[in-house]
Amino acid sequence: MSPVSRQLPQPRELLELMQFKTPDLNAKRRRLSAALTIDDLRRIAKRRTPKAAFDYTDGAADGEISLQRARQAFRDIEFHPSILRDVSRVDTSTTIFGGPSALPFGIAPTGFTRLMQTEGEYAGAAAAGAAGIPFTLSTLGTTSIENVKATNPHGRNWFQLYVMRDRDISYGLVERAAKAGFDTLFFTVDTPVAGARLRDKRNGFSIPPQLSISTVVNAIPRPWWWFDFLTTPKLEFASLTTTGGTVGELLNNAMDPSISFEDLDIIRSLWPGKIVIKGVQNVPDARKLVDLGVDGLILSNHGGRQLDRAPIPFHLLPEVVREVGRDTEIAIDTGIMDGADIVASIAMGAKFTLIGRAYLYGLMAGGRAGVDRAIAILAEQVERTMKLLQVSELAELTPAHVTQLRRLTPRSSGDVRV
């Protein structure tokens, strides 16, 4: 005999089980709410963006080994949670470069941002301000210094500087950013020449985009992108519009192999706020820069877009922290696709992290709303990871919470054969 008694289905009980969700008729909101990870946003972005523009964002230099390794490094970690700690409330706020941030990440500088989606830096700056995190404008941004400030008037705005061949252009940008109230300057040191972006070359990519048969064919299923592009202001380096020259000439001018420590001295004399060096990739350089009195370092290989096979910032982090972590604030970028990556970075000694592609995937997926969604996804992941590690504030995270599992180990000098 069955221990379970049988009965006819009861309509009332069925109705209790069948609670239908009200359909959302807003297509953008519907697709963004369905995105649960940054990878989900990336898939949406790929569907909605022409190949050349998507690949410009998604790609890296040469064989894209640096980017792949950076992302793999975050996958190759093991967390070590504590137990029986009260994490009913978690504080994700921090201070960085002299000011507050509601979350341990900010938006990294990206060039040509309005190419990905026409709201560009407007969306990024507005979303960052709403979330209480910093926004960084690139020298090669497509929204001007002044317009970013107007978009994010009460939030923290940072400026990323390329020292250009025509130094007066760079000096003018420094003065404008200071006048607009930007509080931190990222002096970028890893771009003496441009990296080999092979996807862009294969796509015949240009700024501004030029029409070809393949471009038109690729655009057919994405008419909304072309409508936005053709009915909004011209795509240009917005902070450089008064300096003269074509887009190509300005881009070539931005990379200068003669950049040196003397340039750092001059920029420091011009900049009244915090100065942070972006693109540090070894311990001796970190030590030298700290001894020179800079306010912070960003460990970065430029998102894998410059030297392929460059050091992995997340792997470099513990060494730099041991050497200079007591003397300066260290941030990290490259490869961050999950809030757990951010938590792991903080545990290993970073004071802050920066997201580039993760924010741009959101931008391509849905403009300002997509950037809001990207920030929300990462914020939720940060908070959940902290709760599962059972830490209630960022200061409680230590290297004891993370083990870096390395796939690649250097050969000793004794292994070298001649």
CSV table of C-alpha atoms in Angstrom, one decimal:
chain,number,residue,atom,x,y,z
A,1,MET,CA,0.0,0.0,0.0
A,2,SER,CA,1.3,3.5,-0.9
A,3,PRO,CA,1.8,5.7,2.1
A,4,VAL,CA,0.7,8.7,0.0
A,5,SER,CA,-3.1,9.2,-0.4
A,6,ARG,CA,-4.4,10.2,-3.8
A,7,GLN,CA,-6.9,12.9,-4.5
A,8,LEU,CA,-8.3,14.9,-7.4
A,9,PRO,CA,-6.4,18.1,-8.2
A,10,GLN,CA,-7.9,21.0,-6.4
A,11,PRO,CA,-8.3,24.1,-8.5
A,12,ARG,CA,-7.5,26.4,-5.6
A,13,GLU,CA,-4.2,24.6,-5.0
A,14,LEU,CA,-3.3,24.8,-8.6
A,15,LEU,CA,-3.9,28.5,-8.7
A,16,GLU,CA,-1.5,28.9,-5.8
A,17,LEU,CA,1.2,27.2,-7.7
A,18,MET,CA,0.6,28.9,-11.0
A,19,GLN,CA,1.5,32.5,-10.2
A,20,PHE,CA,2.1,34.1,-13.6
A,21,LYS,CA,4.6,36.9,-13.9
A,22,THR,CA,3.3,40.1,-15.5
A,23,PRO,CA,5.1,40.4,-18.9
A,24,ASP,CA,7.4,43.4,-19.3
A,25,LEU,CA,6.7,45.1,-22.6
A,26,ASN,CA,9.9,47.2,-22.5
A,27,ALA,CA,12.3,45.1,-24.6
A,28,LYS,CA,15.5,46.8,-23.2
A,29,ARG,CA,14.4,46.4,-19.6
A,30,ARG,CA,13.5,42.8,-20.3
A,31,ARG,CA,16.8,41.8,-21.9
A,32,LEU,CA,18.9,43.6,-19.2
A,33,SER,CA,16.9,42.1,-16.3
A,34,ALA,CA,17.6,38.7,-17.8
A,35,ALA,CA,21.4,39.3,-17.7
A,36,LEU,CA,22.7,37.8,-14.5
A,37,THR,CA,26.5,38.1,-15.3
A,38,ILE,CA,28.8,40.3,-17.2
A,39,ASP,CA,29.2,37.4,-19.7
A,40,ASP,CA,25.4,37.7,-20.3
A,41,LEU,CA,25.8,41.4,-21.1
A,42,ARG,CA,28.7,40.5,-23.4
A,43,ARG,CA,26.4,38.1,-25.4
A,44,ILE,CA,23.7,40.8,-25.7
A,45,ALA,CA,26.3,43.4,-26.7
A,46,LYS,CA,27.7,41.1,-29.4
A,47,ARG,CA,24.2,40.6,-30.9
A,48,ARG,CA,23.4,44.3,-30.9
A,49,THR,CA,26.7,45.9,-32.1
A,50,PRO,CA,28.4,45.8,-35.5
A,51,LYS,CA,31.4,43.4,-35.6
A,52,ALA,CA,34.1,46.1,-36.0
A,53,ALA,CA,32.8,48.1,-33.0
A,54,PHE,CA,32.3,45.0,-30.9
A,55,ASP,CA,35.7,43.6,-31.7
A,56,TYR,CA,37.4,46.9,-31.0
A,57,THR,CA,36.0,46.6,-27.4
A,58,ASP,CA,36.3,42.8,-27.0
A,59,GLY,CA,39.7,42.3,-28.6
A,60,ALA,CA,43.3,42.7,-27.5
A,61,ALA,CA,46.8,42.7,-29.0
A,62,ASP,CA,48.4,40.1,-31.2
A,63,GLY,CA,47.2,36.6,-30.1
A,64,GLU,CA,45.2,38.1,-27.1
A,65,ILE,CA,47.2,35.9,-24.8
A,66,SER,CA,47.6,38.6,-22.1
A,67,LEU,CA,43.8,39.1,-21.8
A,68,GLN,CA,43.1,35.3,-21.7
A,69,ARG,CA,45.8,34.8,-19.0
A,70,ALA,CA,44.4,37.7,-17.0
A,71,ARG,CA,40.9,36.3,-17.0
A,72,GLN,CA,42.2,32.8,-16.3
A,73,ALA,CA,44.1,34.0,-13.3
A,74,PHE,CA,40.9,35.1,-11.6
A,75,ARG,CA,39.3,31.7,-12.4
A,76,ASP,CA,42.4,30.0,-10.9
A,77,ILE,CA,41.8,31.0,-7.3
A,78,GLU,CA,40.5,29.2,-4.3
A,79,PHE,CA,38.6,31.1,-1.6
A,80,HIS,CA,38.9,30.2,2.1
A,81,PRO,CA,35.8,31.4,4.0
A,82,SER,CA,35.5,31.9,7.7
A,83,ILE,CA,32.5,30.6,9.7
A,84,LEU,CA,30.0,31.8,12.2
A,85,ARG,CA,30.5,35.5,11.6
A,86,ASP,CA,27.7,38.0,11.6
A,87,VAL,CA,27.3,39.2,8.0
A,88,SER,CA,23.7,40.4,8.1
A,89,ARG,CA,25.1,43.8,7.1
A,90,VAL,CA,28.0,44.2,4.7
A,91,ASP,CA,29.9,47.5,4.0
A,92,THR,CA,31.3,47.6,0.5
A,93,SER,CA,32.5,51.2,0.7
A,94,THR,CA,36.2,52.3,0.7
A,95,THR,CA,38.4,55.4,0.3
A,96,ILE,CA,40.8,55.7,-2.6
A,97,PHE,CA,43.1,58.4,-3.8
A,98,GLY,CA,41.8,60.9,-1.2
A,99,GLY,CA,38.1,60.3,-1.5
A,100,PRO,CA,35.2,57.9,-1.0
A,101,SER,CA,33.7,55.2,-3.2
A,102,ALA,CA,30.6,53.2,-2.4
A,103,LEU,CA,32.1,50.1,-4.0
A,104,PRO,CA,35.6,48.8,-4.4
A,105,PHE,CA,35.6,49.4,-8.1
A,106,GLY,CA,35.4,52.3,-10.5
A,107,ILE,CA,35.0,52.8,-14.3
A,108,ALA,CA,38.3,52.7,-16.2
A,109,PRO,CA,39.3,55.1,-19.0
A,110,THR,CA,38.3,53.9,-22.4
A,111,GLY,CA,38.8,55.5,-25.8
A,112,PHE,CA,36.3,55.9,-28.6
A,113,THR,CA,33.5,55.1,-26.2
A,114,ARG,CA,30.6,56.6,-28.2
A,115,LEU,CA,31.6,54.2,-31.0
A,116,MET,CA,30.3,51.3,-28.9
A,117,GLN,CA,27.0,53.0,-28.2
A,118,THR,CA,26.1,56.7,-28.7
A,119,GLU,CA,25.5,57.5,-25.0
A,120,GLY,CA,29.2,56.7,-24.4
A,121,GLU,CA,30.9,58.5,-21.6
A,122,TYR,CA,27.6,60.3,-20.7
A,123,ALA,CA,26.1,56.9,-19.7
A,124,GLY,CA,29.3,55.9,-17.9
A,125,ALA,CA,29.7,59.1,-15.9
A,126,ALA,CA,26.0,59.3,-15.0
A,127,ALA,CA,25.8,55.7,-13.9
A,128,ALA,CA,29.0,56.0,-11.9
A,129,GLY,CA,27.7,59.1,-10.2
A,130,ALA,CA,24.4,57.4,-9.3
A,131,ALA,CA,26.3,54.4,-7.9
A,132,GLY,CA,28.7,56.5,-5.9
A,133,ILE,CA,31.8,55.3,-7.7
A,134,PRO,CA,34.5,57.2,-9.6
A,135,PHE,CA,34.4,57.6,-13.4
A,136,THR,CA,37.6,58.0,-15.5
A,137,LEU,CA,37.7,59.9,-18.8
A,138,SER,CA,40.3,59.0,-21.4
A,139,THR,CA,42.4,61.5,-23.3
A,140,LEU,CA,40.9,59.7,-26.3
A,141,GLY,CA,37.4,60.0,-25.0
A,142,THR,CA,34.5,61.0,-27.2
A,143,THR,CA,32.9,63.3,-24.6
A,144,SER,CA,34.7,66.5,-23.4
A,145,ILE,CA,36.2,67.1,-20.0
A,146,GLU,CA,33.6,69.8,-19.3
A,147,ASN,CA,30.6,67.7,-20.5
A,148,VAL,CA,31.6,64.8,-18.2
A,149,LYS,CA,31.8,67.2,-15.3
A,150,ALA,CA,28.3,68.5,-16.2
A,151,THR,CA,27.0,65.0,-16.5
A,152,ASN,CA,28.5,63.9,-13.1
A,153,PRO,CA,28.7,67.2,-11.2
A,154,HIS,CA,28.7,65.8,-7.7
A,155,GLY,CA,30.5,62.5,-8.3
A,156,ARG,CA,34.3,61.8,-8.5
A,157,ASN,CA,35.8,62.3,-11.9
A,158,TRP,CA,39.3,61.2,-12.8
A,159,PHE,CA,41.3,61.9,-16.0
A,160,GLN,CA,43.6,59.6,-17.8
A,161,LEU,CA,46.5,61.3,-19.6
A,162,TYR,CA,48.5,60.3,-22.6
A,163,VAL,CA,51.6,62.5,-22.9
A,164,MET,CA,51.4,63.4,-26.6
A,165,ARG,CA,54.2,64.2,-29.0
A,166,ASP,CA,52.9,67.8,-28.9
A,167,ARG,CA,53.4,68.3,-25.2
A,168,ASP,CA,51.4,71.5,-25.2
A,169,ILE,CA,48.2,69.5,-26.0
A,170,SER,CA,48.8,67.3,-22.9
A,171,TYR,CA,49.5,70.3,-20.7
A,172,GLY,CA,46.3,72.0,-21.9
A,173,LEU,CA,44.3,68.8,-21.0
A,174,VAL,CA,45.8,68.7,-17.5
A,175,GLU,CA,44.9,72.3,-16.9
A,176,ARG,CA,41.3,71.8,-18.2
A,177,ALA,CA,40.8,68.7,-16.0
A,178,ALA,CA,42.0,70.6,-13.0
A,179,LYS,CA,39.8,73.6,-13.7
A,180,ALA,CA,36.8,71.2,-14.1
A,181,GLY,CA,37.4,69.8,-10.7
A,182,PHE,CA,38.7,66.3,-11.6
A,183,ASP,CA,40.5,65.1,-8.4
A,184,THR,CA,42.9,62.4,-9.7
A,185,LEU,CA,45.1,62.2,-12.8
A,186,PHE,CA,46.1,58.8,-14.3
A,187,PHE,CA,49.5,59.3,-15.9
A,188,THR,CA,49.6,56.4,-18.4
A,189,VAL,CA,53.1,54.9,-19.1
A,190,ASP,CA,52.5,51.7,-21.1
A,191,THR,CA,51.8,53.2,-24.6
A,192,PRO,CA,55.1,54.3,-26.3
A,193,VAL,CA,53.5,52.9,-29.4
A,194,ALA,CA,50.1,51.3,-30.1
A,195,GLY,CA,49.8,47.5,-29.7
A,196,ALA,CA,49.0,45.3,-32.6
A,197,ARG,CA,45.1,45.1,-32.5
A,198,LEU,CA,44.8,42.3,-35.1
A,199,ARG,CA,41.0,42.1,-35.0
A,200,ASP,CA,40.8,45.8,-35.9
A,201,LYS,CA,43.1,45.3,-38.9
A,202,ARG,CA,41.2,42.3,-40.1
A,203,ASN,CA,37.9,44.2,-39.8
A,204,GLY,CA,39.3,47.1,-41.7
A,205,PHE,CA,38.4,49.1,-38.6
A,206,SER,CA,38.8,52.9,-38.7
A,207,ILE,CA,37.8,56.0,-36.7
A,208,PRO,CA,35.3,57.2,-37.8
A,209,PRO,CA,33.8,54.0,-39.3
A,210,GLN,CA,33.9,53.8,-43.0
A,211,LEU,CA,31.2,52.0,-45.1
A,212,SER,CA,32.2,48.9,-47.1
A,213,ILE,CA,30.2,46.0,-48.5
A,214,SER,CA,31.1,43.9,-45.4
A,215,THR,CA,30.2,46.8,-43.1
A,216,VAL,CA,26.8,47.2,-44.7
A,217,VAL,CA,26.1,43.4,-44.7
A,218,ASN,CA,27.0,43.3,-41.0
A,219,ALA,CA,24.8,46.3,-40.2
A,220,ILE,CA,21.6,44.9,-41.8
A,221,PRO,CA,20.5,43.0,-38.6
A,222,ARG,CA,21.6,46.0,-36.4
A,223,PRO,CA,19.8,49.0,-37.9
A,224,TRP,CA,19.3,50.6,-34.5
A,225,TRP,CA,23.1,51.1,-34.1
A,226,TRP,CA,23.5,52.8,-37.4
A,227,PHE,CA,20.4,55.0,-36.8
A,228,ASP,CA,21.9,56.1,-33.5
A,229,PHE,CA,25.3,56.6,-35.0
A,230,LEU,CA,24.1,58.7,-38.0
A,231,THR,CA,21.6,60.8,-36.0
A,232,THR,CA,23.9,61.9,-33.2
A,233,PRO,CA,26.9,64.3,-33.0
A,234,LYS,CA,30.0,63.4,-34.9
A,235,LEU,CA,32.3,60.8,-33.4
A,236,GLU,CA,35.5,62.6,-32.4
A,237,PHE,CA,38.1,63.0,-29.7
A,238,ALA,CA,35.9,65.5,-27.8
A,239,SER,CA,38.6,67.0,-25.6
A,240,LEU,CA,41.0,67.5,-28.6
A,241,THR,CA,38.6,69.2,-31.0
A,242,THR,CA,40.4,72.5,-30.6
A,243,THR,CA,43.9,71.1,-31.2
A,244,GLY,CA,43.6,70.6,-35.0
A,245,GLY,CA,44.4,67.6,-37.1
A,246,THR,CA,42.4,64.6,-38.3
A,247,VAL,CA,41.4,61.8,-36.0
A,248,GLY,CA,44.2,59.6,-37.4
A,249,GLU,CA,46.8,62.3,-36.9
A,250,LEU,CA,45.7,62.8,-33.3
A,251,LEU,CA,45.8,59.1,-32.6
A,252,ASN,CA,49.3,58.8,-34.0
A,253,ASN,CA,50.3,61.9,-31.9
A,254,ALA,CA,49.0,60.3,-28.7
A,255,MET,CA,51.6,57.6,-28.7
A,256,ASP,CA,55.1,58.9,-28.0
A,257,PRO,CA,58.1,56.6,-27.6
A,258,SER,CA,60.2,59.5,-26.1
A,259,ILE,CA,58.1,59.7,-22.9
A,260,SER,CA,60.3,59.7,-19.8
A,261,PHE,CA,60.5,60.5,-16.1
A,262,GLU,CA,61.1,64.1,-17.0
A,263,ASP,CA,57.6,64.2,-18.3
A,264,LEU,CA,56.3,62.9,-15.0
A,265,ASP,CA,58.1,65.8,-13.2
A,266,ILE,CA,56.5,68.4,-15.5
A,267,ILE,CA,53.0,66.9,-15.2
A,268,ARG,CA,53.3,66.8,-11.4
A,269,SER,CA,54.2,70.5,-11.4
A,270,LEU,CA,51.0,71.2,-13.3
A,271,TRP,CA,48.5,69.0,-11.5
A,272,PRO,CA,47.1,70.1,-8.1
A,273,GLY,CA,45.4,66.8,-7.2
A,274,LYS,CA,46.4,63.2,-6.8
A,275,ILE,CA,48.7,61.7,-9.5
A,276,VAL,CA,48.6,58.0,-10.1
A,277,ILE,CA,50.7,56.0,-12.5
A,278,LYS,CA,48.8,53.6,-14.7
A,279,GLY,CA,50.5,50.7,-16.4
A,280,VAL,CA,53.1,49.6,-13.8
A,281,GLN,CA,54.2,46.0,-14.6
A,282,ASN,CA,57.2,45.2,-12.4
A,283,VAL,CA,58.4,45.6,-8.8
A,284,PRO,CA,61.5,47.8,-9.5
A,285,ASP,CA,59.4,50.4,-11.3
A,286,ALA,CA,56.8,50.4,-8.6
A,287,ARG,CA,59.5,51.0,-6.0
A,288,LYS,CA,61.1,53.9,-8.0
A,289,LEU,CA,57.7,55.6,-8.5
A,290,VAL,CA,56.8,55.4,-4.9
A,291,ASP,CA,60.2,56.8,-3.9
A,292,LEU,CA,59.5,59.7,-6.3
A,293,GLY,CA,56.4,60.4,-4.3
A,294,VAL,CA,53.5,59.5,-6.6
A,295,ASP,CA,50.1,59.1,-4.9
A,296,GLY,CA,49.2,55.7,-6.2
A,297,LEU,CA,49.9,52.9,-8.7
A,298,ILE,CA,47.6,51.0,-11.1
A,299,LEU,CA,48.9,47.5,-12.0
A,300,SER,CA,47.8,47.1,-15.6
A,301,ASN,CA,48.8,45.7,-18.9
A,302,HIS,CA,46.3,48.0,-20.6
A,303,GLY,CA,43.6,45.2,-20.8
A,304,GLY,CA,46.0,43.1,-22.9
A,305,ARG,CA,45.9,45.7,-25.6
A,306,GLN,CA,49.5,46.7,-25.7
A,307,LEU,CA,52.3,44.1,-25.2
A,308,ASP,CA,51.0,40.6,-25.6
A,309,ARG,CA,52.3,38.1,-23.0
A,310,ALA,CA,52.8,41.0,-20.6
A,311,PRO,CA,52.7,40.2,-16.8
A,312,ILE,CA,49.4,39.3,-15.3
A,313,PRO,CA,48.4,42.2,-12.9
A,314,PHE,CA,46.6,39.9,-10.5
A,315,HIS,CA,49.7,37.7,-10.2
A,316,LEU,CA,52.0,40.7,-9.9
A,317,LEU,CA,49.8,42.2,-7.1
A,318,PRO,CA,51.2,40.3,-4.1
A,319,GLU,CA,54.8,41.1,-5.0
A,320,VAL,CA,54.1,44.8,-5.4
A,321,VAL,CA,52.1,44.9,-2.2
A,322,ARG,CA,54.9,43.4,-0.3
A,323,GLU,CA,57.4,45.9,-1.7
A,324,VAL,CA,55.4,49.2,-1.6
A,325,GLY,CA,51.9,48.4,-0.1
A,326,ARG,CA,52.6,50.2,3.1
A,327,ASP,CA,53.8,53.3,1.3
A,328,THR,CA,51.1,53.9,-1.3
A,329,GLU,CA,47.7,52.9,-2.6
A,330,ILE,CA,47.6,50.2,-5.3
A,331,ALA,CA,44.8,49.6,-7.7
A,332,ILE,CA,44.5,46.9,-10.4
A,333,ASP,CA,42.7,46.3,-13.7
A,334,THR,CA,42.6,43.8,-16.6
A,335,GLY,CA,40.5,40.7,-16.8
A,336,ILE,CA,37.9,41.6,-14.2
A,337,MET,CA,34.5,40.1,-15.2
A,338,ASP,CA,33.0,39.2,-11.8
A,339,GLY,CA,32.5,40.7,-8.4
A,340,ALA,CA,34.5,37.7,-7.0
A,341,ASP,CA,37.5,38.9,-9.0
A,342,ILE,CA,37.2,42.3,-7.3
A,343,VAL,CA,37.0,40.7,-3.8
A,344,ALA,CA,40.0,38.5,-4.6
A,345,SER,CA,42.0,41.5,-5.6
A,346,ILE,CA,41.1,43.4,-2.5
A,347,ALA,CA,42.1,40.3,-0.4
A,348,MET,CA,45.4,40.1,-2.1
A,349,GLY,CA,46.2,43.7,-1.2
A,350,ALA,CA,44.7,46.0,-3.8
A,351,LYS,CA,43.0,49.0,-2.5
A,352,PHE,CA,40.8,49.4,-5.5
A,353,THR,CA,39.9,47.9,-8.9
A,354,LEU,CA,38.9,49.3,-12.3
A,355,ILE,CA,36.5,47.9,-14.9
A,356,GLY,CA,36.8,48.6,-18.6
A,357,ARG,CA,35.2,46.0,-20.9
A,358,ALA,CA,32.7,44.9,-18.2
A,359,TYR,CA,31.2,48.4,-18.3
A,360,LEU,CA,31.4,48.7,-22.1
A,361,TYR,CA,29.5,45.4,-22.5
A,362,GLY,CA,26.7,46.9,-20.5
A,363,LEU,CA,26.9,50.1,-22.5
A,364,MET,CA,26.6,48.2,-25.8
A,365,ALA,CA,23.8,46.0,-24.4
A,366,GLY,CA,21.6,48.9,-23.3
A,367,GLY,CA,23.2,52.4,-23.0
A,368,ARG,CA,22.9,54.1,-19.6
A,369,ALA,CA,20.5,51.3,-18.4
A,370,GLY,CA,23.1,48.7,-19.5
A,371,VAL,CA,25.9,50.4,-17.5
A,372,ASP,CA,23.6,50.6,-14.5
A,373,ARG,CA,23.0,46.9,-14.9
A,374,ALA,CA,26.7,46.1,-15.2
A,375,ILE,CA,27.4,48.0,-12.0
A,376,ALA,CA,24.5,46.3,-10.2
A,377,ILE,CA,25.6,42.8,-11.2
A,378,LEU,CA,29.2,43.4,-9.9
A,379,ALA,CA,27.9,45.1,-6.7
A,380,GLU,CA,25.6,42.1,-6.0
A,381,GLN,CA,28.5,39.7,-6.6
A,382,VAL,CA,30.9,41.6,-4.4
A,383,GLU,CA,28.4,41.7,-1.5
A,384,ARG,CA,27.4,38.0,-1.9
A,385,THR,CA,31.1,36.9,-2.1
A,386,MET,CA,31.9,38.9,1.0
A,387,LYS,CA,28.9,37.3,2.9
A,388,LEU,CA,29.9,33.8,1.8
A,389,LEU,CA,33.5,34.5,2.9
A,390,GLN,CA,31.9,35.8,6.1
A,391,VAL,CA,33.6,39.2,6.2
A,392,SER,CA,31.5,42.3,6.9
A,393,GLU,CA,33.8,45.0,5.5
A,394,LEU,CA,36.6,45.2,3.0
A,395,ALA,CA,39.3,45.8,5.6
A,396,GLU,CA,38.7,42.3,6.9
A,397,LEU,CA,39.8,40.7,3.6
A,398,THR,CA,43.3,39.3,3.8
A,399,PRO,CA,45.5,37.1,1.7
A,400,ALA,CA,44.4,34.2,4.0
A,401,HIS,CA,41.1,34.3,2.2
A,402,VAL,CA,42.6,33.5,-1.3
A,403,THR,CA,45.0,31.1,-2.8
A,404,GLN,CA,46.3,31.9,-6.3
A,405,LEU,CA,46.5,28.6,-8.2
A,406,ARG,CA,49.0,29.1,-10.9
A,407,ARG,CA,49.0,27.2,-14.2
A,408,LEU,CA,52.2,28.9,-15.4
A,409,THR,CA,55.3,28.9,-13.4
A,410,PRO,CA,58.7,30.4,-14.5
A,411,ARG,CA,61.5,28.2,-15.3
A,412,SER,CA,64.6,28.6,-13.1
A,413,SER,CA,67.9,29.8,-14.6
A,414,GLY,CA,69.2,26.3,-14.2
A,415,ASP,CA,66.8,25.1,-16.8
A,416,VAL,CA,68.2,27.3,-19.5
A,417,ARG,CA,70.3,25.5,-22.1
A,418,VAL,CA,72.9,27.1,-24.3
